[in-house]
PDB file of C-alpha atoms in Angstrom:
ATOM      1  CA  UNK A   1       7.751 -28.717 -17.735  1.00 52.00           C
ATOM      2  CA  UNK A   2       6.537 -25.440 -19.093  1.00 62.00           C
ATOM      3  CA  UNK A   3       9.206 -22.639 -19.518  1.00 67.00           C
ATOM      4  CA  UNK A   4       8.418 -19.107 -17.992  1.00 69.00           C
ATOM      5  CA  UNK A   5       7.473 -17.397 -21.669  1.00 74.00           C
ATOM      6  CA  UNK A   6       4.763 -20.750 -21.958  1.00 81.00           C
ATOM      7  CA  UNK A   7       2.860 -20.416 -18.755  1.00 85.00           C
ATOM      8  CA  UNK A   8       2.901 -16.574 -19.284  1.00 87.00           C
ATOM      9  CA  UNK A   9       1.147 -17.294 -23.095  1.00 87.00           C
ATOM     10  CA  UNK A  10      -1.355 -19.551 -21.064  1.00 88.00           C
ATOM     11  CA  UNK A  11      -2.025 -18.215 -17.911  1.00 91.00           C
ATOM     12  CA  UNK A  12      -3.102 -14.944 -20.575  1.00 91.00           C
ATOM     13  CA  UNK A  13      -5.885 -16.982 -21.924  1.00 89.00           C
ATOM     14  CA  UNK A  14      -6.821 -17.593 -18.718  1.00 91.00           C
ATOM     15  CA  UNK A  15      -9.927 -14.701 -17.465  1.00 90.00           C
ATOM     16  CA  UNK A  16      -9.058 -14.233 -13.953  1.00 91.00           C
ATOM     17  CA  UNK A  17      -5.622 -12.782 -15.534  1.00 92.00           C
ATOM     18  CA  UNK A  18      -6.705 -11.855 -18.765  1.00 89.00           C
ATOM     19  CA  UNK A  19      -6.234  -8.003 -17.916  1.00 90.00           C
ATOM     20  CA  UNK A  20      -2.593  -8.517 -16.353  1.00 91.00           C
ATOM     21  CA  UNK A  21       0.444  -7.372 -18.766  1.00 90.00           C
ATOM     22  CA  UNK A  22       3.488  -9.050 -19.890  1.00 89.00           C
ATOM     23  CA  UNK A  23       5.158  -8.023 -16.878  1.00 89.00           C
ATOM     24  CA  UNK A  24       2.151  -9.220 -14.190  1.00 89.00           C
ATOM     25  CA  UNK A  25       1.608 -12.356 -16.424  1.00 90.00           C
ATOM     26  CA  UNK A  26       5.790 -13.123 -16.308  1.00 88.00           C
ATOM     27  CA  UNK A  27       5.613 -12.220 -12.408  1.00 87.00           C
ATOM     28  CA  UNK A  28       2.711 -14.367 -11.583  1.00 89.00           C
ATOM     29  CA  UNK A  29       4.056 -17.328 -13.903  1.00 89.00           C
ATOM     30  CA  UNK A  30       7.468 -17.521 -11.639  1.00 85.00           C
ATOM     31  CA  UNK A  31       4.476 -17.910  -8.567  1.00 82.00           C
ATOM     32  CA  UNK A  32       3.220 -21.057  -9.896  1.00 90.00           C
ATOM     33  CA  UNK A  33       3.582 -24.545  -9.864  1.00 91.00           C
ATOM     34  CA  UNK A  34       1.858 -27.381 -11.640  1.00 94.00           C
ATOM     35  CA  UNK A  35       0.485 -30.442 -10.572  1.00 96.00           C
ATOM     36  CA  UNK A  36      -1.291 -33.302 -12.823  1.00 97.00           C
ATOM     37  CA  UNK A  37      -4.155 -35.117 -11.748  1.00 98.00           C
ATOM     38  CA  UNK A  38      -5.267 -38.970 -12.516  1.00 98.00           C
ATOM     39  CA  UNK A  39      -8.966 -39.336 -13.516  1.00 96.00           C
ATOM     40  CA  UNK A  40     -11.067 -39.982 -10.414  1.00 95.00           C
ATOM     41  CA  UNK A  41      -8.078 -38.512  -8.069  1.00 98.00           C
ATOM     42  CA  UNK A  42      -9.344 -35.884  -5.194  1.00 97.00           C
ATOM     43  CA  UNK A  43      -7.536 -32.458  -5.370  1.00 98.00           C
ATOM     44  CA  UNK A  44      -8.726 -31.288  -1.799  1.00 97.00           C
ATOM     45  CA  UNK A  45     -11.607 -32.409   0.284  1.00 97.00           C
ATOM     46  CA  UNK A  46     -14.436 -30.848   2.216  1.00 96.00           C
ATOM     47  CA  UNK A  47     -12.989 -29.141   5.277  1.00 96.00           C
ATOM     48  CA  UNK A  48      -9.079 -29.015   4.513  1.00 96.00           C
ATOM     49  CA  UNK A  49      -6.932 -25.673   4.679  1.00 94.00           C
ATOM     50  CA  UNK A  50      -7.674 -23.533   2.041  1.00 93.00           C
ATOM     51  CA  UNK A  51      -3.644 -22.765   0.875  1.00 93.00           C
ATOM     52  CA  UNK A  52      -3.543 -22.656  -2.700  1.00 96.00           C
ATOM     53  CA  UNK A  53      -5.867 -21.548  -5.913  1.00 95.00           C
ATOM     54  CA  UNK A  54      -6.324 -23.805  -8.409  1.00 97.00           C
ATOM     55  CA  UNK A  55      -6.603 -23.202 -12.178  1.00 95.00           C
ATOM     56  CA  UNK A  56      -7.457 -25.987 -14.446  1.00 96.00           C
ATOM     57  CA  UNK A  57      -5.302 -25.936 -18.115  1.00 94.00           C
ATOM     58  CA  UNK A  58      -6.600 -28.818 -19.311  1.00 94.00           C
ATOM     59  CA  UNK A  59      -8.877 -31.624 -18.631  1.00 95.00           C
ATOM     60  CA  UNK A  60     -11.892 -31.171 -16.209  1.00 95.00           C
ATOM     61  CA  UNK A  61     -12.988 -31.266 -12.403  1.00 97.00           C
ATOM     62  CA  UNK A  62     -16.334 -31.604 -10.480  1.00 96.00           C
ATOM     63  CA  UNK A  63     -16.798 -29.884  -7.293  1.00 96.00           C
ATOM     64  CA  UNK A  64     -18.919 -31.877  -5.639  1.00 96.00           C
ATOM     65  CA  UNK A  65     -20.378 -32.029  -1.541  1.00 95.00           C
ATOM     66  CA  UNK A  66     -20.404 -35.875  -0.512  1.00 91.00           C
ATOM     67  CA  UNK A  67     -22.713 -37.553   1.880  1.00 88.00           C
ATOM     68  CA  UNK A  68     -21.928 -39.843   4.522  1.00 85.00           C
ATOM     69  CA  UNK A  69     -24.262 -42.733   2.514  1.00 84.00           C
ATOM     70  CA  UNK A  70     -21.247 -42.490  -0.650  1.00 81.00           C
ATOM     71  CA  UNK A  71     -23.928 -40.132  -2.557  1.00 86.00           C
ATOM     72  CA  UNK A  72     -22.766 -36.577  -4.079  1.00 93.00           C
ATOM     73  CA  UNK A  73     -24.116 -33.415  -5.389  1.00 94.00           C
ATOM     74  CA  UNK A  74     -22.257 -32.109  -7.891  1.00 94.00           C
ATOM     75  CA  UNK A  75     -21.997 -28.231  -7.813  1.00 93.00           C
ATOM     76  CA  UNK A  76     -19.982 -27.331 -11.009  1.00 93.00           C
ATOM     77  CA  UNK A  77     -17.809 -28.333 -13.370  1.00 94.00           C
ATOM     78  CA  UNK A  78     -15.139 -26.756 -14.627  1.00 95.00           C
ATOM     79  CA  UNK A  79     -12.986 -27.162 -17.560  1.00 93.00           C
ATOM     80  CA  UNK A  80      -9.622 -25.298 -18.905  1.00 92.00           C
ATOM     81  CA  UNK A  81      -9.447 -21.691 -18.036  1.00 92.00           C
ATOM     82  CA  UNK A  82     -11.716 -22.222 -14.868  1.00 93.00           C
ATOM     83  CA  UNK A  83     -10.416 -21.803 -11.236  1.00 94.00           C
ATOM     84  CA  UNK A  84     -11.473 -22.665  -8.273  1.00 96.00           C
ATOM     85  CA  UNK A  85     -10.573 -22.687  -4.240  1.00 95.00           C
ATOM     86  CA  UNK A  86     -10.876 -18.801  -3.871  1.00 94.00           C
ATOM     87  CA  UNK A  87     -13.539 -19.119  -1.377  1.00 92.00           C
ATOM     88  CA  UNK A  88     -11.133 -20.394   1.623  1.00 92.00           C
ATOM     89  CA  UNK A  89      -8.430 -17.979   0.514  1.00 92.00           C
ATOM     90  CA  UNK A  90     -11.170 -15.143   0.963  1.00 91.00           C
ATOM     91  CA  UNK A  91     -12.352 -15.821   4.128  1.00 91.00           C
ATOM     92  CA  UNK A  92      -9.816 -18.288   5.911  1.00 90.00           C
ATOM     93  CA  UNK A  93     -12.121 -20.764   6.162  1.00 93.00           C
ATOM     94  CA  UNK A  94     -11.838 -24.082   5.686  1.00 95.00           C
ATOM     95  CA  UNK A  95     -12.848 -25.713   1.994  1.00 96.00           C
ATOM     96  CA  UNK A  96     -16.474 -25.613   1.621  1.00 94.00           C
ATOM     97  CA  UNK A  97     -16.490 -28.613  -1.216  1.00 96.00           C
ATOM     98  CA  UNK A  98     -14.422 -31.449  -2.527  1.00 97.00           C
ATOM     99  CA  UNK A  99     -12.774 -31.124  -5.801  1.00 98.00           C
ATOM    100  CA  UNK A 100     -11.944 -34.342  -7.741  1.00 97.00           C
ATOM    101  CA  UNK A 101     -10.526 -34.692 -11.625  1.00 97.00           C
ATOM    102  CA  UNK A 102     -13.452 -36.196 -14.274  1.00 95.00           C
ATOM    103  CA  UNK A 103     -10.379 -36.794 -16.125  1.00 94.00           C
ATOM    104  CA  UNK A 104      -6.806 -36.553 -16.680  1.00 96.00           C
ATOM    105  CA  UNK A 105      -6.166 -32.951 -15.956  1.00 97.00           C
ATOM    106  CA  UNK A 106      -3.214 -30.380 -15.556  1.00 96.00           C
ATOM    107  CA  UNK A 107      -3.706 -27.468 -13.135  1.00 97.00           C
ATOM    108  CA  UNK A 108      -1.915 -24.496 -12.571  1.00 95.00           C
ATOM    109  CA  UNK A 109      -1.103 -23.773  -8.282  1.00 96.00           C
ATOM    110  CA  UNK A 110      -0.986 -20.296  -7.102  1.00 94.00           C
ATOM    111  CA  UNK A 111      -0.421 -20.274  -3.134  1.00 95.00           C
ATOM    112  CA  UNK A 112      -2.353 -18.084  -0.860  1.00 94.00           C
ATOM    113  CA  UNK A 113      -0.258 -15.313   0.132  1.00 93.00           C
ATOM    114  CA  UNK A 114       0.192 -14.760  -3.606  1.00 92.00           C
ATOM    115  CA  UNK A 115      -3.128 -14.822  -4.455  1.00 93.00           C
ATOM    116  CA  UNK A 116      -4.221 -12.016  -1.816  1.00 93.00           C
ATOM    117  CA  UNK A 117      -1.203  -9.771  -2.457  1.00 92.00           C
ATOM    118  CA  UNK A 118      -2.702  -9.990  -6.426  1.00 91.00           C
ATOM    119  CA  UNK A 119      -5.471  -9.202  -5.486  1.00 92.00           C
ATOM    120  CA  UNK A 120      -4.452  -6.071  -3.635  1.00 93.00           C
ATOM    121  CA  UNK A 121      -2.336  -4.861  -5.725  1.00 92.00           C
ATOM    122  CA  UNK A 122      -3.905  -5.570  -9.256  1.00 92.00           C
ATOM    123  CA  UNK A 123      -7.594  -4.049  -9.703  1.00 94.00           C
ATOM    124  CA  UNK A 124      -8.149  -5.880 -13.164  1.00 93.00           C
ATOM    125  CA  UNK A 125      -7.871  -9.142 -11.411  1.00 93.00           C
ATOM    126  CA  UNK A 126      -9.775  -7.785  -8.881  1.00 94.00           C
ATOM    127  CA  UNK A 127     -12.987  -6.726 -10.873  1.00 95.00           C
ATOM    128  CA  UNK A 128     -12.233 -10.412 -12.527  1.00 93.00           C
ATOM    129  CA  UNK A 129     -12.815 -12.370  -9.079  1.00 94.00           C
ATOM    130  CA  UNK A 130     -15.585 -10.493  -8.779  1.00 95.00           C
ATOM    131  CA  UNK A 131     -17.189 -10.480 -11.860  1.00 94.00           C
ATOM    132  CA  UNK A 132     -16.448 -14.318 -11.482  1.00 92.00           C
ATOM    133  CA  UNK A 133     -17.655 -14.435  -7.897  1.00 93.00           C
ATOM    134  CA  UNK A 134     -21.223 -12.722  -8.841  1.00 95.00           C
ATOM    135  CA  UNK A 135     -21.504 -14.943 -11.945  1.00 92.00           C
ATOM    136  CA  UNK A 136     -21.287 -18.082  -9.529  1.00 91.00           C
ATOM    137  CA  UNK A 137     -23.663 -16.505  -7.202  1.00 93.00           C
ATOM    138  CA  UNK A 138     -26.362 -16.367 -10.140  1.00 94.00           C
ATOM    139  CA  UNK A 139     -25.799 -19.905 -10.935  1.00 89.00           C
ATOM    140  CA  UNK A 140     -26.317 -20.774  -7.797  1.00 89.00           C
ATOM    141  CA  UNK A 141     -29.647 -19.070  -6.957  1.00 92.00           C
ATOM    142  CA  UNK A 142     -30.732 -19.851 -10.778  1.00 89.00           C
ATOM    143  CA  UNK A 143     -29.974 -24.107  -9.554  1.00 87.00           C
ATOM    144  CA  UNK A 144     -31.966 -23.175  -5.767  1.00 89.00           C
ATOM    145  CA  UNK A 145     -35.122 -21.832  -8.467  1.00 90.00           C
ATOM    146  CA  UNK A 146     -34.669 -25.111 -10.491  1.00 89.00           C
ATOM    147  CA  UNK A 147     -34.961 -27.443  -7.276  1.00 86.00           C
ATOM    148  CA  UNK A 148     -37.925 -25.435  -5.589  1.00 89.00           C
ATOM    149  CA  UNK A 149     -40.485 -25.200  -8.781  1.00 91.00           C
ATOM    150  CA  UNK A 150     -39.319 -27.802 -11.163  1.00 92.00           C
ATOM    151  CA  UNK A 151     -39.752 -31.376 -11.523  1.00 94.00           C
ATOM    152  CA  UNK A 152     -37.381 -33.991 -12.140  1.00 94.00           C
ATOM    153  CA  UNK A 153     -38.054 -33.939 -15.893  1.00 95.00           C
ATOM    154  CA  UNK A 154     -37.707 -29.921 -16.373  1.00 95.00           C
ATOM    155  CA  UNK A 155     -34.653 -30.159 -14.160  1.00 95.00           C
ATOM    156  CA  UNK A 156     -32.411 -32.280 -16.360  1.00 96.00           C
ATOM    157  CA  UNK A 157     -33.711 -30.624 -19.288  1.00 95.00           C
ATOM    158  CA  UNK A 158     -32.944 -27.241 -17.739  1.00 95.00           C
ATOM    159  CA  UNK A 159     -29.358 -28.479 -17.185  1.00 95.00           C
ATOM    160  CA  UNK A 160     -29.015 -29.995 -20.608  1.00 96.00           C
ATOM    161  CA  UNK A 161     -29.656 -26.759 -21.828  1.00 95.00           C
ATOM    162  CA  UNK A 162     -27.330 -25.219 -19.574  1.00 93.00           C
ATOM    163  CA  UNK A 163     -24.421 -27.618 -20.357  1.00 94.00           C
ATOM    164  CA  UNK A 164     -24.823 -27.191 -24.375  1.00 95.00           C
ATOM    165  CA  UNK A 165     -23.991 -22.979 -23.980  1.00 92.00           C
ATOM    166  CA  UNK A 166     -20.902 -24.278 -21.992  1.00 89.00           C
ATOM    167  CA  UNK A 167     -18.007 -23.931 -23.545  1.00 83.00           C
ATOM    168  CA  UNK A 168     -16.769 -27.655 -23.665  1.00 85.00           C
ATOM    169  CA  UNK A 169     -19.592 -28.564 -25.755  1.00 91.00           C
ATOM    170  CA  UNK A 170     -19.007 -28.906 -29.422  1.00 93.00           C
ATOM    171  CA  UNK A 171     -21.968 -28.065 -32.066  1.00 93.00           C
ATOM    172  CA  UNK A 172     -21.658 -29.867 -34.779  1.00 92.00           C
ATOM    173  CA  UNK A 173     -22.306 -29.405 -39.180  1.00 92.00           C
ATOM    174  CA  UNK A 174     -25.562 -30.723 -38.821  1.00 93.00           C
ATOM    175  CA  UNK A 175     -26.353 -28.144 -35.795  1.00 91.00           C
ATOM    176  CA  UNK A 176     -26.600 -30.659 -33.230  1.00 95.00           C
ATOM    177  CA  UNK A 177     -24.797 -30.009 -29.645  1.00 96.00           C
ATOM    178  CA  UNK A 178     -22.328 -32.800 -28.411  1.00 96.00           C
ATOM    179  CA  UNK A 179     -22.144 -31.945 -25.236  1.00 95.00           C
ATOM    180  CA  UNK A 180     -18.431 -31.878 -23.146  1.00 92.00           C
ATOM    181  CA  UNK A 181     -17.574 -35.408 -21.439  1.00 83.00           C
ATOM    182  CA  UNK A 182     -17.247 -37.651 -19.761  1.00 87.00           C
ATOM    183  CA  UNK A 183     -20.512 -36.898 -18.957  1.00 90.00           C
ATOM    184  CA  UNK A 184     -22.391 -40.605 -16.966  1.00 91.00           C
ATOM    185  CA  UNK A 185     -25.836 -40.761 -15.854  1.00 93.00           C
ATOM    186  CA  UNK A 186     -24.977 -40.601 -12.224  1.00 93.00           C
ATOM    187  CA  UNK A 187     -23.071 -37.679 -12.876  1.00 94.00           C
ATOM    188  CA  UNK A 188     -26.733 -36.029 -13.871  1.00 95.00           C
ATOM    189  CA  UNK A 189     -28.562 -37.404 -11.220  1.00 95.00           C
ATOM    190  CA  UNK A 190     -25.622 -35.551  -8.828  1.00 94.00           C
ATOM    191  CA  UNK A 191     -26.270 -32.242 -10.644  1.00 94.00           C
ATOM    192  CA  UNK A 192     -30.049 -32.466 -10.685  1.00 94.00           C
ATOM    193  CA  UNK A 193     -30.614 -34.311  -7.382  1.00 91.00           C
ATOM    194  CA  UNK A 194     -31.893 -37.059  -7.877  1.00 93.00           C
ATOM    195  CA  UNK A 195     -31.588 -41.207  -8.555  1.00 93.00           C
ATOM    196  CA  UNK A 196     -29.262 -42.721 -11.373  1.00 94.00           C
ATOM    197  CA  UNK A 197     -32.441 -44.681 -12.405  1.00 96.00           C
ATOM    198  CA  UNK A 198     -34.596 -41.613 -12.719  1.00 96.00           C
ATOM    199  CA  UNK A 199     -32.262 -39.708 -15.384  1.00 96.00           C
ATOM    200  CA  UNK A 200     -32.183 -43.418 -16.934  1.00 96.00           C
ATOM    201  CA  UNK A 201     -35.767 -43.392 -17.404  1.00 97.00           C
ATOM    202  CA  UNK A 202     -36.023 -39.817 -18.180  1.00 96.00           C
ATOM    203  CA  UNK A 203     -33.066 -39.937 -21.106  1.00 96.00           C
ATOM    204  CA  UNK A 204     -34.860 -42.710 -22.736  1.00 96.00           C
ATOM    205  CA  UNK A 205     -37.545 -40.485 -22.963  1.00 96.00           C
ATOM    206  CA  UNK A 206     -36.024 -37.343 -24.482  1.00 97.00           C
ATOM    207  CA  UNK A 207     -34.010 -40.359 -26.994  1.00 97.00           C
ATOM    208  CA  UNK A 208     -37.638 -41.377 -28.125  1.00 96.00           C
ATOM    209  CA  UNK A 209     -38.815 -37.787 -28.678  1.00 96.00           C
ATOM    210  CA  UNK A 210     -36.081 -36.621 -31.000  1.00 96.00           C
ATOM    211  CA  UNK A 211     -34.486 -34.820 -28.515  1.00 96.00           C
ATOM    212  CA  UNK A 212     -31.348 -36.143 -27.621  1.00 96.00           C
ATOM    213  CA  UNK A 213     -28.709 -38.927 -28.900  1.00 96.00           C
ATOM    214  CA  UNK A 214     -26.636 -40.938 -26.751  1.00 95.00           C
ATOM    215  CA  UNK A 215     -23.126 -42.143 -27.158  1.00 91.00           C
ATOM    216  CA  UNK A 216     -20.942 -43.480 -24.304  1.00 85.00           C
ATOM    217  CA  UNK A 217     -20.054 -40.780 -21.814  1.00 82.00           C
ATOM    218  CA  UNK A 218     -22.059 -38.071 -24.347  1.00 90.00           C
ATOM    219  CA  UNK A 219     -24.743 -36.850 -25.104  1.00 96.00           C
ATOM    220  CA  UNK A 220     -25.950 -34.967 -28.610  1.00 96.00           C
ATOM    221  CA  UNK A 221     -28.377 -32.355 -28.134  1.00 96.00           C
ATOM    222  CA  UNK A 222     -30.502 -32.738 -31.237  1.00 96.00           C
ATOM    223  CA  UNK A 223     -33.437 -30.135 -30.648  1.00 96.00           C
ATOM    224  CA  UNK A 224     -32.420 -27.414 -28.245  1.00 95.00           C
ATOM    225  CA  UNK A 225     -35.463 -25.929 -28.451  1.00 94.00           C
ATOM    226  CA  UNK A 226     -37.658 -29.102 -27.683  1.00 94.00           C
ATOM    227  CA  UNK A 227     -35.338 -29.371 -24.218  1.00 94.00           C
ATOM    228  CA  UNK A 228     -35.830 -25.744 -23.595  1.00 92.00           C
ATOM    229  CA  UNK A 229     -39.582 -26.283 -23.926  1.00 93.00           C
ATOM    230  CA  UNK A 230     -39.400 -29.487 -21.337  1.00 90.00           C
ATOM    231  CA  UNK A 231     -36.983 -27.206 -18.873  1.00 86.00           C
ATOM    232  CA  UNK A 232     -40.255 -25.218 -18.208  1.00 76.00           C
ATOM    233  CA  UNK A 233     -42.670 -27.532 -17.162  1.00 57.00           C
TER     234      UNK A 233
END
């Protein structure tokens, strides 16, 4: 377990509380708890109480809307100093997605009524969630744009391109992009909507133009600029 001085140091590298001081950062640490998550393990699902926000310290989680046929879109994924569950502690609603660990991952639990008296009382963290909250919305109607006017090929190598400026994904000496993992083929098809055997079909074709390597559960970006040129077909 963490001692109060250690979540304090961590929860600061965190943006949403970034702007806090020692004192906020001490108060909101004694808040907290922490829960661990096994790879493939659901944190909430779709329609449960929103009662808690979630911030991930390390590892990574997919929110994702399921279908009644097993299928999934995948709507982010977020990695250490991410958060996510605000929207039902907002708005009282119920949770608008299911969030499940890629990985082995450690998050951070700060219950509602905590949350919202933060967020009235502390206008840093407040211009933070919003900041935050207007940077989703972008993503959002930048992904709608993608699915409207591009095809299948410009979409994955739109999101390619999108996933090597993330900050999980590692360039490399020789100024390739290894992109973060565990990153499948069905995971892409679930972020791009559409079949696993289409981004099968469609990697082997950016692997035979120089475009992109493949190692298990990665992928190395070798010519950005060749997927950026794809991403506008």
């Amino acid at each position: 377990m963490l001692d109060a001085l250690s979540m304090s140091a961590a929860l600061a590298a965190v943006p949403l509380f970034a702007g806090l001081d020692e004192e906020g950062l001490a108060g909101l640490a004694k808040g907290m708890r922490i829960r661990r998550f096994r790879r493939g393990e659901t944190v909430f699902h779709l329609g449960d109480p929103g009662d808690a926000l979630f911030i991930v310290m390390s590892g990574s989680i997919k929110i994702i809307l399921p279908a009644d046929s097993g299928d999934e879109a995948i709507l982010a994924t977020l990695r250490a100093g991410d958060f996510f569950g605000e929207l039902a502690l907002l708005d009282g609603a119920p949770r608008s997605a299911t969030a499940v660990a890629i990985e082995p991952t450690e998050t951070f639990i700060l219950p509602r009524e905590r949350f919202r008296e933060l967020i009235a009382t502390e206008p840093v963290m407040r211009e933070a969630l919003l900041a935050t909250l207007a940077a989703e919305v972008r993503r959002l109607t930048h992904h709608v744009e993608e699915l409207h006017f591009l095809d299948i090929t410009g979409r994955l190598a739109s999101r390619l391109v999108r996933l090597s400026a993330e900050p999980g994904a590692n360039r490399l000496a020789d100024g390739t992009i290894r992109l973060a993992g565990p990153l499948t083929q069905g995971d892409l098809a679930a972020m791009i909507g559409c079949t696993r055997q289409s981004v099968n079909k469609l990697l082997g074709m950016f692997t035979d133009d120089g475009l992109i390597r493949l190692e298990k559960d990665r992928i190395v970006v070798l010519d950005l600029e060749g997927l950026g040129r794809n991403a506008h077909r």
